[in-house]
mmCIF file of C-alpha atoms and ligand atoms in Angstrom:
data_model
loop_
_atom_site.group_PDB
_atom_site.id
_atom_site.type_symbol
_atom_site.label_atom_id
_atom_site.label_comp_id
_atom_site.label_asym_id
_atom_site.label_seq_id
_atom_site.Cartn_x
_atom_site.Cartn_y
_atom_site.Cartn_z
ATOM 1 C CA MET A 1 -20.867 47.961 -10.201
ATOM 2 C CA ASN A 2 -18.429 45.114 -9.676
ATOM 3 C CA ASN A 3 -19.542 41.591 -8.849
ATOM 4 C CA LYS A 4 -18.567 41.344 -5.210
ATOM 5 C CA LEU A 5 -20.887 39.443 -2.902
ATOM 6 C CA ASN A 6 -21.800 41.824 -0.099
ATOM 7 C CA ILE A 7 -24.271 40.334 2.348
ATOM 8 C CA ILE A 8 -25.921 41.890 5.358
ATOM 9 C CA LEU A 9 -26.875 39.252 7.913
ATOM 10 C CA PHE A 10 -29.716 40.922 9.750
ATOM 11 C CA GLY A 11 -31.667 40.034 12.849
ATOM 12 C CA PRO A 12 -32.209 40.741 16.538
ATOM 13 C CA PRO A 13 -29.633 39.899 19.235
ATOM 14 C CA GLY A 14 -29.356 36.128 19.543
ATOM 15 C CA ALA A 15 -30.696 35.405 16.040
ATOM 16 C CA GLY A 16 -27.529 33.490 15.123
ATOM 17 C CA LYS A 17 -25.810 36.154 13.023
ATOM 18 C CA GLY A 18 -22.345 35.418 14.420
ATOM 19 C CA THR A 19 -22.650 31.632 14.131
ATOM 20 C CA GLN A 20 -24.005 31.750 10.588
ATOM 21 C CA SER A 21 -21.497 34.420 9.513
ATOM 22 C CA GLU A 22 -18.612 32.119 10.447
ATOM 23 C CA LYS A 23 -20.026 29.342 8.278
ATOM 24 C CA LEU A 24 -20.920 31.626 5.364
ATOM 25 C CA LEU A 25 -17.582 33.372 5.197
ATOM 26 C CA ALA A 26 -15.771 30.019 5.079
ATOM 27 C CA HIS A 27 -18.137 28.690 2.399
ATOM 28 C CA TYR A 28 -18.121 31.780 0.135
ATOM 29 C CA GLN A 29 -14.666 33.109 1.078
ATOM 30 C CA LEU A 30 -15.889 36.449 2.286
ATOM 31 C CA LYS A 31 -14.482 38.909 4.798
ATOM 32 C CA HIS A 32 -16.380 39.176 8.078
ATOM 33 C CA ILE A 33 -17.220 42.593 9.499
ATOM 34 C CA SER A 34 -18.803 42.301 12.943
ATOM 35 C CA THR A 35 -19.011 45.670 14.670
ATOM 36 C CA GLY A 36 -19.704 43.915 18.011
ATOM 37 C CA ASP A 37 -16.514 41.840 17.656
ATOM 38 C CA ILE A 38 -14.460 44.913 16.707
ATOM 39 C CA LEU A 39 -15.789 46.858 19.701
ATOM 40 C CA ARG A 40 -15.083 43.966 22.088
ATOM 41 C CA ALA A 41 -11.530 43.666 20.673
ATOM 42 C CA GLU A 42 -10.999 47.402 21.233
ATOM 43 C CA ARG A 43 -12.249 47.053 24.796
ATOM 44 C CA LYS A 44 -9.947 44.094 25.434
ATOM 45 C CA ALA A 45 -6.994 46.064 24.061
ATOM 46 C CA GLY A 46 -7.903 48.886 26.450
ATOM 47 C CA THR A 47 -8.120 51.561 23.743
ATOM 48 C CA GLU A 48 -9.979 54.805 24.330
ATOM 49 C CA LEU A 49 -12.570 53.784 21.732
ATOM 50 C CA GLY A 50 -13.060 50.481 23.538
ATOM 51 C CA GLN A 51 -13.533 52.193 26.893
ATOM 52 C CA GLN A 52 -16.021 54.684 25.488
ATOM 53 C CA ALA A 53 -17.964 51.947 23.699
ATOM 54 C CA ASN A 54 -18.120 49.819 26.829
ATOM 55 C CA ALA A 55 -20.435 52.274 28.572
ATOM 56 C CA TYR A 56 -23.009 51.734 25.793
ATOM 57 C CA ILE A 57 -22.493 47.982 25.458
ATOM 58 C CA GLU A 58 -22.966 47.391 29.188
ATOM 59 C CA LYS A 59 -26.379 49.044 29.085
ATOM 60 C CA GLY A 60 -27.446 47.431 25.829
ATOM 61 C CA GLU A 61 -27.487 50.819 24.077
ATOM 62 C CA LEU A 62 -26.102 51.540 20.622
ATOM 63 C CA VAL A 63 -22.648 53.023 20.194
ATOM 64 C CA PRO A 64 -22.964 56.350 18.272
ATOM 65 C CA ASP A 65 -23.396 56.003 14.509
ATOM 66 C CA HIS A 66 -20.280 57.956 13.500
ATOM 67 C CA VAL A 67 -18.078 55.645 15.589
ATOM 68 C CA VAL A 68 -19.278 52.384 14.036
ATOM 69 C CA ILE A 69 -19.522 53.838 10.513
ATOM 70 C CA GLY A 70 -15.872 54.927 10.744
ATOM 71 C CA MET A 71 -14.835 51.477 11.948
ATOM 72 C CA VAL A 72 -16.622 49.704 9.105
ATOM 73 C CA GLU A 73 -15.231 52.055 6.474
ATOM 74 C CA GLN A 74 -11.716 51.388 7.711
ATOM 75 C CA VAL A 75 -12.106 47.602 7.356
ATOM 76 C CA VAL A 76 -13.746 47.839 3.914
ATOM 77 C CA ARG A 77 -10.938 50.088 2.661
ATOM 78 C CA GLN A 78 -8.295 47.746 4.088
ATOM 79 C CA HIS A 79 -9.566 44.846 1.932
ATOM 80 C CA PRO A 80 -9.900 46.048 -1.665
ATOM 81 C CA ASP A 81 -9.284 42.522 -2.967
ATOM 82 C CA ALA A 82 -11.946 40.781 -0.857
ATOM 83 C CA ARG A 83 -14.492 38.699 -2.802
ATOM 84 C CA GLY A 84 -17.089 40.440 -0.699
ATOM 85 C CA PHE A 85 -18.120 41.141 2.873
ATOM 86 C CA ILE A 86 -20.547 39.789 5.428
ATOM 87 C CA PHE A 87 -21.861 42.622 7.551
ATOM 88 C CA ASP A 88 -22.883 41.203 10.936
ATOM 89 C CA GLY A 89 -24.542 43.499 13.469
ATOM 90 C CA PHE A 90 -24.182 46.461 11.096
ATOM 91 C CA PRO A 91 -26.110 48.496 10.047
ATOM 92 C CA ARG A 92 -28.266 48.892 13.160
ATOM 93 C CA THR A 93 -29.895 52.266 12.367
ATOM 94 C CA GLU A 94 -31.229 53.875 9.191
ATOM 95 C CA ALA A 95 -28.370 56.396 9.353
ATOM 96 C CA GLN A 96 -25.883 53.510 9.343
ATOM 97 C CA GLY A 97 -27.720 51.891 6.421
ATOM 98 C CA ALA A 98 -27.636 55.098 4.398
ATOM 99 C CA ALA A 99 -23.948 55.650 5.235
ATOM 100 C CA LEU A 100 -23.120 52.084 4.177
ATOM 101 C CA ASP A 101 -24.859 52.533 0.812
ATOM 102 C CA GLN A 102 -22.990 55.770 0.246
ATOM 103 C CA MET A 103 -19.631 54.317 1.284
ATOM 104 C CA LEU A 104 -20.012 51.281 -0.986
ATOM 105 C CA GLU A 105 -21.208 53.364 -3.926
ATOM 106 C CA HIS A 106 -18.160 55.569 -3.529
ATOM 107 C CA LEU A 107 -15.987 52.452 -3.799
ATOM 108 C CA GLY A 108 -17.921 51.079 -6.809
ATOM 109 C CA MET A 109 -19.748 48.418 -4.802
ATOM 110 C CA ASN A 110 -23.218 47.790 -3.447
ATOM 111 C CA ILE A 111 -25.135 45.506 -1.103
ATOM 112 C CA SER A 112 -26.041 42.295 -2.914
ATOM 113 C CA MET A 113 -28.693 41.125 -0.449
ATOM 114 C CA VAL A 114 -29.972 41.369 3.097
ATOM 115 C CA LEU A 115 -30.784 38.075 4.794
ATOM 116 C CA ALA A 116 -33.013 38.601 7.826
ATOM 117 C CA LEU A 117 -33.131 35.785 10.372
ATOM 118 C CA GLN A 118 -36.562 35.259 11.972
ATOM 119 C CA VAL A 119 -36.501 34.009 15.566
ATOM 120 C CA ASP A 120 -39.143 34.539 18.260
ATOM 121 C CA GLU A 121 -38.276 36.523 21.384
ATOM 122 C CA GLU A 122 -38.585 33.607 23.803
ATOM 123 C CA GLU A 123 -36.012 31.609 21.824
ATOM 124 C CA LEU A 124 -33.739 34.679 21.505
ATOM 125 C CA THR A 125 -33.714 35.174 25.282
ATOM 126 C CA ARG A 126 -32.965 31.487 25.868
ATOM 127 C CA ARG A 127 -30.053 31.593 23.403
ATOM 128 C CA LEU A 128 -28.589 34.814 24.832
ATOM 129 C CA LEU A 129 -28.671 33.534 28.425
ATOM 130 C CA GLU A 130 -27.075 30.275 27.282
ATOM 131 C CA ARG A 131 -24.361 32.182 25.397
ATOM 132 C CA GLY A 132 -23.819 34.393 28.459
ATOM 133 C CA LYS A 133 -22.986 31.315 30.530
ATOM 134 C CA LEU A 134 -20.487 30.051 27.970
ATOM 135 C CA SER A 135 -18.841 33.279 26.780
ATOM 136 C CA GLY A 136 -18.993 35.342 29.943
ATOM 137 C CA ARG A 137 -20.399 38.303 27.940
ATOM 138 C CA ALA A 138 -21.940 40.539 30.612
ATOM 139 C CA ASP A 139 -24.579 41.901 28.208
ATOM 140 C CA ASP A 140 -25.815 38.329 27.654
ATOM 141 C CA GLN A 141 -26.153 37.522 31.345
ATOM 142 C CA ASP A 142 -28.447 40.220 32.648
ATOM 143 C CA GLU A 143 -32.133 39.924 31.687
ATOM 144 C CA ALA A 144 -32.743 43.678 32.021
ATOM 145 C CA THR A 145 -29.888 44.401 29.555
ATOM 146 C CA ILE A 146 -31.232 41.751 27.181
ATOM 147 C CA ARG A 147 -34.711 43.323 27.326
ATOM 148 C CA ASN A 148 -33.179 46.727 26.572
ATOM 149 C CA ARG A 149 -31.343 45.305 23.569
ATOM 150 C CA PHE A 150 -34.673 43.984 22.192
ATOM 151 C CA ARG A 151 -36.266 47.393 22.797
ATOM 152 C CA VAL A 152 -33.399 49.129 20.962
ATOM 153 C CA TYR A 153 -33.662 46.573 18.154
ATOM 154 C CA ASN A 154 -37.420 47.129 17.785
ATOM 155 C CA ASN A 155 -37.175 50.934 17.890
ATOM 156 C CA GLU A 156 -33.956 51.703 16.037
ATOM 157 C CA THR A 157 -32.918 48.675 14.017
ATOM 158 C CA SER A 158 -36.120 47.060 12.741
ATOM 159 C CA PRO A 159 -37.007 50.100 10.523
ATOM 160 C CA LEU A 160 -34.127 48.896 8.329
ATOM 161 C CA ILE A 161 -36.393 46.016 7.235
ATOM 162 C CA ALA A 162 -38.591 48.490 5.324
ATOM 163 C CA PHE A 163 -35.472 50.365 4.144
ATOM 164 C CA TYR A 164 -34.101 47.240 2.422
ATOM 165 C CA GLU A 165 -37.520 45.961 1.343
ATOM 166 C CA LYS A 166 -37.923 49.208 -0.607
ATOM 167 C CA GLN A 167 -34.600 48.483 -2.314
ATOM 168 C CA GLY A 168 -35.848 44.963 -3.182
ATOM 169 C CA LYS A 169 -32.926 43.430 -1.299
ATOM 170 C CA LEU A 170 -34.568 41.858 1.732
ATOM 171 C CA GLN A 171 -35.063 38.123 2.120
ATOM 172 C CA GLN A 172 -36.586 36.676 5.283
ATOM 173 C CA VAL A 173 -35.060 33.409 6.436
ATOM 174 C CA GLN A 174 -36.386 31.029 9.103
ATOM 175 C CA GLY A 175 -33.892 31.329 11.974
ATOM 176 C CA MET A 176 -35.359 28.596 14.190
ATOM 177 C CA GLY A 177 -33.998 25.077 13.787
ATOM 178 C CA SER A 178 -30.562 23.519 13.747
ATOM 179 C CA VAL A 179 -27.459 25.510 12.804
ATOM 180 C CA ASP A 180 -27.052 23.369 9.675
ATOM 181 C CA GLU A 181 -30.707 23.739 8.591
ATOM 182 C CA ILE A 182 -30.478 27.514 8.859
ATOM 183 C CA PHE A 183 -27.127 27.557 7.061
ATOM 184 C CA TYR A 184 -28.672 25.514 4.249
ATOM 185 C CA SER A 185 -31.558 28.011 3.909
ATOM 186 C CA LEU A 186 -29.125 30.936 3.792
ATOM 187 C CA CYS A 187 -26.965 29.241 1.144
ATOM 188 C CA ARG A 188 -30.057 28.548 -0.961
ATOM 189 C CA CYS A 189 -30.982 32.253 -0.907
ATOM 190 C CA ILE A 190 -27.450 33.290 -1.861
ATOM 191 C CA ASP A 191 -27.065 30.693 -4.626
ATOM 192 C CA ASN A 192 -30.501 31.472 -6.106
ATOM 193 C CA ALA A 193 -29.764 35.187 -6.149
ATOM 194 C CA SER A 194 -26.337 34.615 -7.715
ATOM 195 C CA GLU A 195 -27.919 32.500 -10.480
ATOM 196 C CA THR A 196 -30.520 35.093 -11.392
ATOM 197 C CA HIS A 197 -28.035 37.982 -11.557
HETATM 198 P P1 AMP B 201 -23.358 42.433 19.027
HETATM 199 O O1 AMP B 201 -22.144 41.620 19.305
HETATM 200 O O2 AMP B 201 -23.581 42.662 17.562
HETATM 201 O O3 AMP B 201 -24.585 41.911 19.723
HETATM 202 O O4 AMP B 201 -23.085 43.884 19.633
HETATM 203 C C1 AMP B 201 -22.854 44.074 21.029
HETATM 204 C C2 AMP B 201 -23.041 45.541 21.386
HETATM 205 O O5 AMP B 201 -22.087 46.337 20.656
HETATM 206 C C3 AMP B 201 -24.397 46.133 21.041
HETATM 207 O O6 AMP B 201 -25.382 45.882 22.040
HETATM 208 C C4 AMP B 201 -24.049 47.620 20.926
HETATM 209 O O7 AMP B 201 -23.879 48.202 22.197
HETATM 210 C C5 AMP B 201 -22.674 47.573 20.246
HETATM 211 N N1 AMP B 201 -22.800 47.567 18.763
HETATM 212 C C6 AMP B 201 -22.457 46.548 17.924
HETATM 213 N N2 AMP B 201 -22.708 46.877 16.641
HETATM 214 C C7 AMP B 201 -23.237 48.133 16.661
HETATM 215 C C8 AMP B 201 -23.723 49.012 15.671
HETATM 216 N N3 AMP B 201 -23.749 48.677 14.365
HETATM 217 N N4 AMP B 201 -24.187 50.224 16.072
HETATM 218 C C9 AMP B 201 -24.169 50.601 17.360
HETATM 219 N N5 AMP B 201 -23.745 49.809 18.359
HETATM 220 C C10 AMP B 201 -23.275 48.575 18.025
#
């Protein structure tokens, strides 16, 4: 295996994955892969993929696995010289997690660690509604869609916690507090793991 730093930033919608990813990728010089951002860019560009994905996004459902897996693989392959990647909002199902492991192994890489942000549901809802006001994201403005996204997270995404725990890669991180406090906790996890490896 090579020594790239490949981090999965894990957590429910509104946990702060996007905000913390931006800070981490600047600090550790990593490449950001946010499947949500890619899908929104496709939608904005009016591509067929973007239009198809929009039907799922609007309802708070997951876009089919093969679509997002293909997108991620394309970005990883486009950046062979990256120091590593931050996966944000991916994987979201066990099938995506297994596909990511396989894809990275094929390229001589692996996941270094999975940092799971812990935030309670009341705070998540507050943050999403606040973000909805600022960003105009429709899926952040409607409480029924937000509730569905939590349901999908609990049913389809949270099993990945056990998946990565079994691999000994999961670290839980307190996701309540200021942006800088949480960033500091994440950096501590990354730096400690880098020292022991
Ligand atoms: P996000 O910006 O990560 O909250 O993603 C917004 C929406 O994009 C989600 O509610 C899903 O509809 C879709 N999406 C993003 N990432 C994935 C993924 N890994 N698998 C399936 N759907 C995704």
